[in-house]
Structures are given as structure tokens and as C-alpha cells.
Coordinates of N, CA and C in Angstrom, one line a residue:
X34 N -36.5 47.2 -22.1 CA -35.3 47.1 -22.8 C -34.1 47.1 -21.9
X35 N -33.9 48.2 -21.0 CA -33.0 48.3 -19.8 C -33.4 46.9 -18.9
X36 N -34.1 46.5 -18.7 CA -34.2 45.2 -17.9 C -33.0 44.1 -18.9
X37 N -34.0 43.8 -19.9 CA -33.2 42.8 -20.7 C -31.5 43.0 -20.4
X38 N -31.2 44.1 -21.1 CA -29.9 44.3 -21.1 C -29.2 43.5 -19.5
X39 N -29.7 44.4 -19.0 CA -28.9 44.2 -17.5 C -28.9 42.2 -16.9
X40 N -29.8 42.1 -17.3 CA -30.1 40.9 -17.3 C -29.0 40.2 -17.7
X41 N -28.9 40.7 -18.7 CA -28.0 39.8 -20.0 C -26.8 39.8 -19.2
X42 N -26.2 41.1 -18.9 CA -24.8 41.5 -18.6 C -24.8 40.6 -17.4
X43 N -25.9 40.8 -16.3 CA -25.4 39.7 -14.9 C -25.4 38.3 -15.6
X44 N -26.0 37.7 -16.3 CA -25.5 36.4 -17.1 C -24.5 36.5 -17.4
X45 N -23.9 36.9 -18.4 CA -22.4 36.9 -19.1 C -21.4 37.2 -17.5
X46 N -21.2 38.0 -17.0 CA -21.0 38.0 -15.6 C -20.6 36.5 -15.0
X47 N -22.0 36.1 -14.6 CA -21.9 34.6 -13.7 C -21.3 33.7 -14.2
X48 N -21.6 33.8 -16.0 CA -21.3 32.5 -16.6 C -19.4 32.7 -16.5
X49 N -18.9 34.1 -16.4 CA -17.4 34.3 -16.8 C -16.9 33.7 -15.2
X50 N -17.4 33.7 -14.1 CA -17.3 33.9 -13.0 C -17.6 32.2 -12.8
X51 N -18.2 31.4 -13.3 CA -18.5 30.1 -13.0 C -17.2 29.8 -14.0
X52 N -17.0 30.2 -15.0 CA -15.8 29.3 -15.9 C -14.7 29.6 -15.1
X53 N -14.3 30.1 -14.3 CA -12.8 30.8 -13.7 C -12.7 30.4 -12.8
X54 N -13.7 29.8 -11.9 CA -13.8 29.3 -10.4 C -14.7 28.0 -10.6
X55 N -14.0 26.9 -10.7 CA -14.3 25.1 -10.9 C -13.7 24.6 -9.6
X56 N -14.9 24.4 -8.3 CA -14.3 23.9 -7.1 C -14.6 23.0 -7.1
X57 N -13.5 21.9 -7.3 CA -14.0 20.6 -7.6 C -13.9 19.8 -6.7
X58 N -14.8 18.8 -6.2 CA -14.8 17.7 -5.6 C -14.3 16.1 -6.1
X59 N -13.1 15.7 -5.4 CA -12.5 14.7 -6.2 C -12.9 13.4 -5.4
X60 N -13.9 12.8 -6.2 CA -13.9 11.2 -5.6 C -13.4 10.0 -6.0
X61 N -12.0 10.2 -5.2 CA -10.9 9.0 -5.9 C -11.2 7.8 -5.8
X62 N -11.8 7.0 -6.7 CA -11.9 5.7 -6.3 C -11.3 4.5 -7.1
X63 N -10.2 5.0 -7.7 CA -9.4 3.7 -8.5 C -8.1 4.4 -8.3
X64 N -7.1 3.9 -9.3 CA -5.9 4.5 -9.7 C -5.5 5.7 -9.9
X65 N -6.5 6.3 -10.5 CA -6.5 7.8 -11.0 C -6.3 8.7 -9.9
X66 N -6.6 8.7 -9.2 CA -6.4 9.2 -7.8 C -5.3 9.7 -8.0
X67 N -4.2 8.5 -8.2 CA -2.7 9.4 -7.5 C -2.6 10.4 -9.2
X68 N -3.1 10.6 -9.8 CA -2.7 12.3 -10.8 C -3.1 13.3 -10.2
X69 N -3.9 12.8 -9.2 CA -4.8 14.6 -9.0 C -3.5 15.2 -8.3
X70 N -3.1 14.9 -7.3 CA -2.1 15.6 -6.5 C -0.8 16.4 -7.5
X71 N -0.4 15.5 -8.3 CA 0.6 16.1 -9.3 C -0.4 17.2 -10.1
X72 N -1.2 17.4 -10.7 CA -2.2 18.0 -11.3 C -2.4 19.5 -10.6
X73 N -2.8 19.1 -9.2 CA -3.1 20.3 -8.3 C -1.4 21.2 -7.9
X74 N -0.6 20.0 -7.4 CA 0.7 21.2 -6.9 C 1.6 21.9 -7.9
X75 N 2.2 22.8 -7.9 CA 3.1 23.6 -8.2 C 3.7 22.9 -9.6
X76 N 4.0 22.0 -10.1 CA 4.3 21.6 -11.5 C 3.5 21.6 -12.3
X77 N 2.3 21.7 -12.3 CA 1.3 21.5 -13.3 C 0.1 23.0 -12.8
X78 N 0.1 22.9 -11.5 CA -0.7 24.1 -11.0 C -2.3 24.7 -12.0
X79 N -2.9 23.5 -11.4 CA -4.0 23.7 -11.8 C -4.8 25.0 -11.4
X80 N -4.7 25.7 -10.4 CA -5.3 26.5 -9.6 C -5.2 27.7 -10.5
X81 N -4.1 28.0 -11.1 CA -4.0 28.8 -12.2 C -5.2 28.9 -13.0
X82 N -5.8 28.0 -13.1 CA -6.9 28.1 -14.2 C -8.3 28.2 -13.8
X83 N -8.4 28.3 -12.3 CA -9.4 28.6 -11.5 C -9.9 27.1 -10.5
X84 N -9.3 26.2 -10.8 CA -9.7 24.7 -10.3 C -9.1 24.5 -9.1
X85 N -9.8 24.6 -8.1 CA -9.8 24.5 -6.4 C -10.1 23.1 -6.0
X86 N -9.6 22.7 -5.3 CA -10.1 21.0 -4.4 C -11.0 22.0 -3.3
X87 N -13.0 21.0 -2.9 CA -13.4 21.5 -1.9 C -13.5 20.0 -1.0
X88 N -13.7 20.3 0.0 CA -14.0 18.9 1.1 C -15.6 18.6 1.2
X89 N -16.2 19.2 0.9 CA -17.5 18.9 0.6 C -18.4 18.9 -0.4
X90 N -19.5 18.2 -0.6 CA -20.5 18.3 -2.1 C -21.2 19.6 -2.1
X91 N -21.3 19.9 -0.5 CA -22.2 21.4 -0.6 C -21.4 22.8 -0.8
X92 N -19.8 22.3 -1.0 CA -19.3 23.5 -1.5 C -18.7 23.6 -3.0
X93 N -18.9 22.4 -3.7 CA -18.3 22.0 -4.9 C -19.4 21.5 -5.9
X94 N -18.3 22.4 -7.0 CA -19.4 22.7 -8.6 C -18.9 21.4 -9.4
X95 N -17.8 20.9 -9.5 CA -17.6 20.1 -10.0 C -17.7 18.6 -9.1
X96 N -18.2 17.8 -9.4 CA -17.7 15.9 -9.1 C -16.5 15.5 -10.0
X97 N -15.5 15.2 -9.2 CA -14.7 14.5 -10.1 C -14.3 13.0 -10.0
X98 N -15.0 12.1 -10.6 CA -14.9 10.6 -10.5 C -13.3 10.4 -10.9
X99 N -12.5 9.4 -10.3 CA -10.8 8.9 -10.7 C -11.4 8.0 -11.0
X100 N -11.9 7.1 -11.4 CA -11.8 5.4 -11.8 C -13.0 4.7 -11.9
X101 N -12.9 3.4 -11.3 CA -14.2 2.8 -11.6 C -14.8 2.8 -10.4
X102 N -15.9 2.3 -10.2 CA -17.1 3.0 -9.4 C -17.5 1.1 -9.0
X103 N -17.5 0.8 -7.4 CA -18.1 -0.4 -7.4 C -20.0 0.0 -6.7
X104 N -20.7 -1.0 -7.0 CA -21.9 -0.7 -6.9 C -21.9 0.2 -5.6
X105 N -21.2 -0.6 -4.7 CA -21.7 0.0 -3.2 C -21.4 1.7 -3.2
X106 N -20.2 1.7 -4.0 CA -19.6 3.3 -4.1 C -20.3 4.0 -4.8
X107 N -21.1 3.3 -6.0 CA -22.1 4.3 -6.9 C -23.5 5.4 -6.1
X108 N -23.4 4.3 -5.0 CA -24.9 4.9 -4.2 C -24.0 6.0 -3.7
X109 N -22.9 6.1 -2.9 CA -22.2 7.6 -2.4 C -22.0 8.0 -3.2
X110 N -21.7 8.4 -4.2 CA -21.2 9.2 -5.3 C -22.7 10.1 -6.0
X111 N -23.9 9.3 -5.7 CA -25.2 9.9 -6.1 C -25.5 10.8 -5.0
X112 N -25.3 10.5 -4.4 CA -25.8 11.0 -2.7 C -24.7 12.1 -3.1
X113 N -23.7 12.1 -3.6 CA -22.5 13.4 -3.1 C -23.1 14.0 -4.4
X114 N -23.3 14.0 -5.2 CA -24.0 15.0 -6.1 C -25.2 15.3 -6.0
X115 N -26.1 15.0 -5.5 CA -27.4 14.9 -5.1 C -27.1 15.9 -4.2
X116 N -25.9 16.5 -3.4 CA -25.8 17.4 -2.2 C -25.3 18.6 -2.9
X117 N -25.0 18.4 -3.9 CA -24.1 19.7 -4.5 C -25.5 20.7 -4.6
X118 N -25.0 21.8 -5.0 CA -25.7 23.3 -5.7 C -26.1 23.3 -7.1
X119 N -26.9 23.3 -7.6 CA -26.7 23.5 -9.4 C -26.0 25.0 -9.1
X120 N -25.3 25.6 -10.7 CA -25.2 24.1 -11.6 C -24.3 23.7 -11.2
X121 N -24.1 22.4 -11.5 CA -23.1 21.9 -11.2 C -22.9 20.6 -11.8
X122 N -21.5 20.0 -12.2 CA -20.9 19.2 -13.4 C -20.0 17.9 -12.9
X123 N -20.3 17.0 -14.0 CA -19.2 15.9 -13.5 C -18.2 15.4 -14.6
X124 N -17.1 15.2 -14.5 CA -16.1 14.9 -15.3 C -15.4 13.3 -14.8
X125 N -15.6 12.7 -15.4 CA -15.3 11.2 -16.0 C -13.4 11.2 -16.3
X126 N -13.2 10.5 -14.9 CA -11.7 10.8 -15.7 C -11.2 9.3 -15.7
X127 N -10.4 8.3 -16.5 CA -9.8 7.7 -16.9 C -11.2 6.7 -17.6
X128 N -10.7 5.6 -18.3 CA -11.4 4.5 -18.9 C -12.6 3.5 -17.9
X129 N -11.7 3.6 -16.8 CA -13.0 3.2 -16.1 C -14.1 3.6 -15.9
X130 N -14.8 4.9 -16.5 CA -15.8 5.6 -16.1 C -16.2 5.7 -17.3
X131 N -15.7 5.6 -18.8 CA -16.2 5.4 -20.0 C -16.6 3.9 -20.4
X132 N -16.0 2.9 -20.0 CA -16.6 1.5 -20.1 C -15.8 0.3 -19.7
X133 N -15.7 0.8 -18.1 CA -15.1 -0.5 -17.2 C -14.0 -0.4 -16.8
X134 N -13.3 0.1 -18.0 CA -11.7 -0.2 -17.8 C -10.9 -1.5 -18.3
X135 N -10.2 -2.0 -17.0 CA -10.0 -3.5 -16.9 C -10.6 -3.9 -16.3
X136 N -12.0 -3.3 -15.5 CA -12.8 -3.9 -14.7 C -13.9 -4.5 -15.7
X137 N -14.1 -4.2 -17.3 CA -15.1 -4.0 -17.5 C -15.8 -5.7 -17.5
X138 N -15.6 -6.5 -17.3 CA -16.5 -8.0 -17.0 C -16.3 -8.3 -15.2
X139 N -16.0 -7.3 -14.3 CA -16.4 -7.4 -13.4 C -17.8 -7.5 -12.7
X140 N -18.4 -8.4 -12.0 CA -20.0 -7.8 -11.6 C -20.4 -6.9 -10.8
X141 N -19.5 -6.3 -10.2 CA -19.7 -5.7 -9.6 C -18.9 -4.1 -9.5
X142 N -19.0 -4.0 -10.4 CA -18.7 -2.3 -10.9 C -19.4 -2.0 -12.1
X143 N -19.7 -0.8 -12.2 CA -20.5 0.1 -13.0 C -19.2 0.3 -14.1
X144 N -20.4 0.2 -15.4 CA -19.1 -0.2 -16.7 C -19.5 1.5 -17.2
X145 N -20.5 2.3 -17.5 CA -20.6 3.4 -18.1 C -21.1 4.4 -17.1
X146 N -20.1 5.1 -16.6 CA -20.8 6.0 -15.8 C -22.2 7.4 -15.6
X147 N -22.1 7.4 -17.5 CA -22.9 8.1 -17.9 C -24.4 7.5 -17.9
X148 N -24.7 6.3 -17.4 CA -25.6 6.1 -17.6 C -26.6 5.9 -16.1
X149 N -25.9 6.4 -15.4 CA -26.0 7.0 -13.5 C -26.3 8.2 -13.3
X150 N -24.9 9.2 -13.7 CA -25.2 10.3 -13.4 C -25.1 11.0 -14.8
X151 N -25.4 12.3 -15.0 CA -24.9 13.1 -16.0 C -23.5 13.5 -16.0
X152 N -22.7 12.9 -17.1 CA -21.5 13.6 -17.5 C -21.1 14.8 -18.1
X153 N -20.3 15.4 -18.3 CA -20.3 16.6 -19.1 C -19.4 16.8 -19.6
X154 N -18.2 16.1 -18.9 CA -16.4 15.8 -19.3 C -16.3 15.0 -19.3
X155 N -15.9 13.9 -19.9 CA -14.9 12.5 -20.0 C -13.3 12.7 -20.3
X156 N -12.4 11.9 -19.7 CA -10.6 12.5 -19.5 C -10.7 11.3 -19.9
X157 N -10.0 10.8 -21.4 CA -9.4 9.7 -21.9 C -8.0 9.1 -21.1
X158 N -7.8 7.6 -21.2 CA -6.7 7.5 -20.7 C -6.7 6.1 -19.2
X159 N -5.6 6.1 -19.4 CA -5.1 4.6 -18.4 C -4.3 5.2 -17.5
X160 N -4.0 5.9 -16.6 CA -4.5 6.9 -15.9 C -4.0 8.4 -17.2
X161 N -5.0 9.2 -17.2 CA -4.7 10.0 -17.7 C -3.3 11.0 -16.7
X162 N -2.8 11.9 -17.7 CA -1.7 12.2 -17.1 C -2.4 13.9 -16.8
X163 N -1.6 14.2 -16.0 CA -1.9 16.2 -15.7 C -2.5 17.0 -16.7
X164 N -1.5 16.8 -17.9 CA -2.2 17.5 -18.8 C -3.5 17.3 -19.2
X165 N -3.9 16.0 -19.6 CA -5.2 15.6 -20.0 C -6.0 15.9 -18.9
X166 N -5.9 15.8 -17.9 CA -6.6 16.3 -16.6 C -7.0 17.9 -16.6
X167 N -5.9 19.0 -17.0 CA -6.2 20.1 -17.0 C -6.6 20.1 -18.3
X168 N -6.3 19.4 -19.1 CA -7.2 20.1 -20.5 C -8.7 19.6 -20.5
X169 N -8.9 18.6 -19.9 CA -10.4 18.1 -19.4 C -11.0 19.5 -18.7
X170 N -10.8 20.0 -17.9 CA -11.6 21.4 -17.1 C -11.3 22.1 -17.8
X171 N -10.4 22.2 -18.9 CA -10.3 23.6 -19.7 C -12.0 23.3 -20.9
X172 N -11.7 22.0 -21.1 CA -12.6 21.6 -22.5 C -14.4 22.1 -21.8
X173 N -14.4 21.4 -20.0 CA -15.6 21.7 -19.2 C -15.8 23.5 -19.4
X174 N -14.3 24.1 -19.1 CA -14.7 25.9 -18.9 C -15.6 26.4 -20.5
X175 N -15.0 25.6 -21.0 CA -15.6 26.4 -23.0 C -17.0 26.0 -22.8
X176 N -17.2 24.9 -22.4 CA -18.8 23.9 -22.3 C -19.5 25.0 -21.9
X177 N -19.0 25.7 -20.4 CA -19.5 26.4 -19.5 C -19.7 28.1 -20.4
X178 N -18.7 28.5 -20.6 CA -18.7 29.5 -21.3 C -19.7 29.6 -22.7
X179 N -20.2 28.3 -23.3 CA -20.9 28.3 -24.6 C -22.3 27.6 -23.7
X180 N -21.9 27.9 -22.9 CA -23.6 27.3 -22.4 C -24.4 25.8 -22.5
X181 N -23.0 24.9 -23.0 CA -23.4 23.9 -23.4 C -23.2 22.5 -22.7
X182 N -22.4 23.2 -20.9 CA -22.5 22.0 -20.3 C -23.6 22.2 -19.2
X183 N -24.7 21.3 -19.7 CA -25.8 21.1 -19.0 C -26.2 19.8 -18.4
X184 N -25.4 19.2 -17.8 CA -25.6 18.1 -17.2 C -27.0 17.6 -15.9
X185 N -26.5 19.0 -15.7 CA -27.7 18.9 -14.3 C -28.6 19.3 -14.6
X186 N -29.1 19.8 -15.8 CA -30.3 20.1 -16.1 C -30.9 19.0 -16.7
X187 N -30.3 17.9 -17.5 CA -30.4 16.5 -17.9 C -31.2 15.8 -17.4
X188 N -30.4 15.7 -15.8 CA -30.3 15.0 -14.4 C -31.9 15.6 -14.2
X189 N -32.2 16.7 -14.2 CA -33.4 17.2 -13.3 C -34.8 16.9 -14.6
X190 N -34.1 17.0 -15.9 CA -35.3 16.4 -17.1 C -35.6 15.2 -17.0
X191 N -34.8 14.0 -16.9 CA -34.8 12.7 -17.0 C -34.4 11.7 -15.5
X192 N -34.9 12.5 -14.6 CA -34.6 12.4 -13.6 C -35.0 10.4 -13.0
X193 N -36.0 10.3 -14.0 CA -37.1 8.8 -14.1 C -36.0 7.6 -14.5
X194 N -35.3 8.2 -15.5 CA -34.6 7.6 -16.4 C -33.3 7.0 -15.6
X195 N -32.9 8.0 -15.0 CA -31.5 8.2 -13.9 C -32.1 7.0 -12.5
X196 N -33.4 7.4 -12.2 CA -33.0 6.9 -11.0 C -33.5 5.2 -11.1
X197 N -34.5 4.9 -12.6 CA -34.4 3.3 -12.6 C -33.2 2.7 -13.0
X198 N -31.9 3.2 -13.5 CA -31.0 3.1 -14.0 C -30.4 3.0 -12.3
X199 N -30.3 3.8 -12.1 CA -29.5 3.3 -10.5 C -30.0 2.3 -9.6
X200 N -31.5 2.2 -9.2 CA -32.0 1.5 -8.7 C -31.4 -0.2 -9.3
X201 N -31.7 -0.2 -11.1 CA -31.0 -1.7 -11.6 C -29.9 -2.5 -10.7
X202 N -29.0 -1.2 -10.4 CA -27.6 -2.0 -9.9 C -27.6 -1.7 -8.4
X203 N -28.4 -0.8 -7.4 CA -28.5 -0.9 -6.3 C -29.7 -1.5 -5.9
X204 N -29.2 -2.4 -5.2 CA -30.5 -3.3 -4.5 C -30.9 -2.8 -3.0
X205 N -30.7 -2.2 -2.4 CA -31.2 -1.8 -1.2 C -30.8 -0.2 -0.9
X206 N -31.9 0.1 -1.6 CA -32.2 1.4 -2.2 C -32.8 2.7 -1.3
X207 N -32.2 3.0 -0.3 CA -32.5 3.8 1.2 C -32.1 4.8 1.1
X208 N -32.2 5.7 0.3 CA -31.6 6.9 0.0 C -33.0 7.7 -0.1
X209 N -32.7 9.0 -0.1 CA -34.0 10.2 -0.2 C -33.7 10.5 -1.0
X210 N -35.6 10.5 -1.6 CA -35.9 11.3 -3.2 C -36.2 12.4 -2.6
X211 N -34.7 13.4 -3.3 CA -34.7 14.7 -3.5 C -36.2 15.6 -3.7
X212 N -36.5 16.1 -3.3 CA -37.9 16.7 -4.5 C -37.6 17.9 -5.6
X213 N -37.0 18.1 -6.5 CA -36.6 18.7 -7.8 C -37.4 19.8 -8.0

């Protein structure tokens, strides 16, 4: 019974400790890019709410896509999450990562990003503004706190699913299968 409990308490614990500290990794790759910076400094002061910029995938819990994703860039952006730690989450910020954007009859960009990697957050918007940005990680922290953002567990269930789905749009396919 004393096991259980204690158990329980280091869970509630990590989970309060994972909602408070979101080190996110930002891979700017469209327009959306230029909000992060307003987002992060001193006007809007994201950091307040636990959200850190890291320089690497092996120190960061979050992926954060800005835009639309061209094929060549989809293969790094697997590869940068593929390096992360579980758990660990990705947030979909403007229209391009929900279905194209204005790219969306381009051939060469990825129109739904969810159907690559696991999502967990989507930020509505043509570039979404700061707010929507911090209320996106706020909506991810509840996810986290209710146990209900499990993306990477998805990722590691359907992992078959994910990687013919990538394969489709990458043709020269030289990357290492992780072993899960």
C-alpha cells in the first residue's frame, strides 16, 4: 500500500514538474517564425509560464513546427524528434501545419502535419499572434497535467503507420530505424 502511494505522489510530482518546465525546440520553417521572438521576450514573456527555447532535440520536450514543412525539411524535423527524450510533444503552429496553408496545392510541401509526426497542440492562425502561441502551451500544460497529451506514445504504437506515411513523401529514405 505504501509503495502504491509513494508511487503515485513521484507521478503527480513529475507530471507538475513536466507542466511547468516546456523546453521547447523551435523549428522555424515558414513565416511564423518571426512571433516566436515577440512571444519569448519581455512583452509577452513566455518564460513565465515555464516555456524555455533549447538548441538541441536532446535537450527539448517540446518540437515546435512555425509553418509549412517542405519534403526535404520533413526528413529533419523526424530526425529532430526521433532525437528528443520521451515524453515528449509537438505543437503545430499556424495553418500550414493543419492543411497547407497557402501552400496547400504545392508539391512539394507536406499539407497535414499530423499525419508524419504525432501532434498534440495545433495554434490556429495566419501567423498566429503571441497570445495564441502562449495559450497553445498553456492548452499542451492541461493536456500534460490530465495525462492526455500522449503523442509519443502514438508515435511508438503506430510507429508502421508513421513511418509508411513518411517514406510516401520521402524518396531517398537514409535515415536510422530507431529501435523502440
Amino acid at each position: 500500500m505504501k509503495e502504491d502511494w509513494g508511487r503515485e505522489a513521484g507521478n503527480i510530482i513529475s507530471n507538475w514538474a513536466r507542466k511547468h518546465s516546456l523546453w521547447v525546440l523551435a523549428y522555424g520553417t515558414g513565416c511564423g517564425a518571426i512571433e516566436i521572438p515577440p512571444t519569448m521576450t519581455s512583452r509577452y514573456d513566455a518564460e513565465r509560464f515555464g516555456i524555455s527555447g533549447m538548441a538541441t532535440p536532446r535537450q527539448a520536450d517540446v518540437l515546435l513546427i512555425t509553418g509549412y514543412l517542405s519534403v526535404k525539411t520533413l526528413k529533419r524535423v523526424i530526425r529532430s524528434y526521433e532525437q528528443m527524450q520521451a515524453p515528449k510533444y509537438v505543437i503545430g503552429f499556424g495553418s500550414c501545419t493543419i492543411n497547407g496553408g497557402m501552400y496547400w496545392d504545392s508539391y512539394n510541401t507536406v499539407k497535414r502535419l499530423d499525419d508524419y509526426l504525432p501532434v498534440d497542440v495545433f495554434i490556429n492562425g495566419c501567423m498566429p499572434r503571441p497570445e495564441a502561441v502562449i495559450d497553445g502551451f498553456v492548452k499542451l500544460q492541461e493536456l500534460i497535467a490530465s495525462k492526455k497529451a500522449n503523442g509519443w506514445i502514438r508515435y511508438q504504437e503506430n510507429l508502421d503507420w508513421y513511418r509508411a506515411n513518411q517514406k510516401k513523401v520521402i524518396k531517398n529514405w537514409n535515415m536510422p530505424d530507431y529501435n523502440w
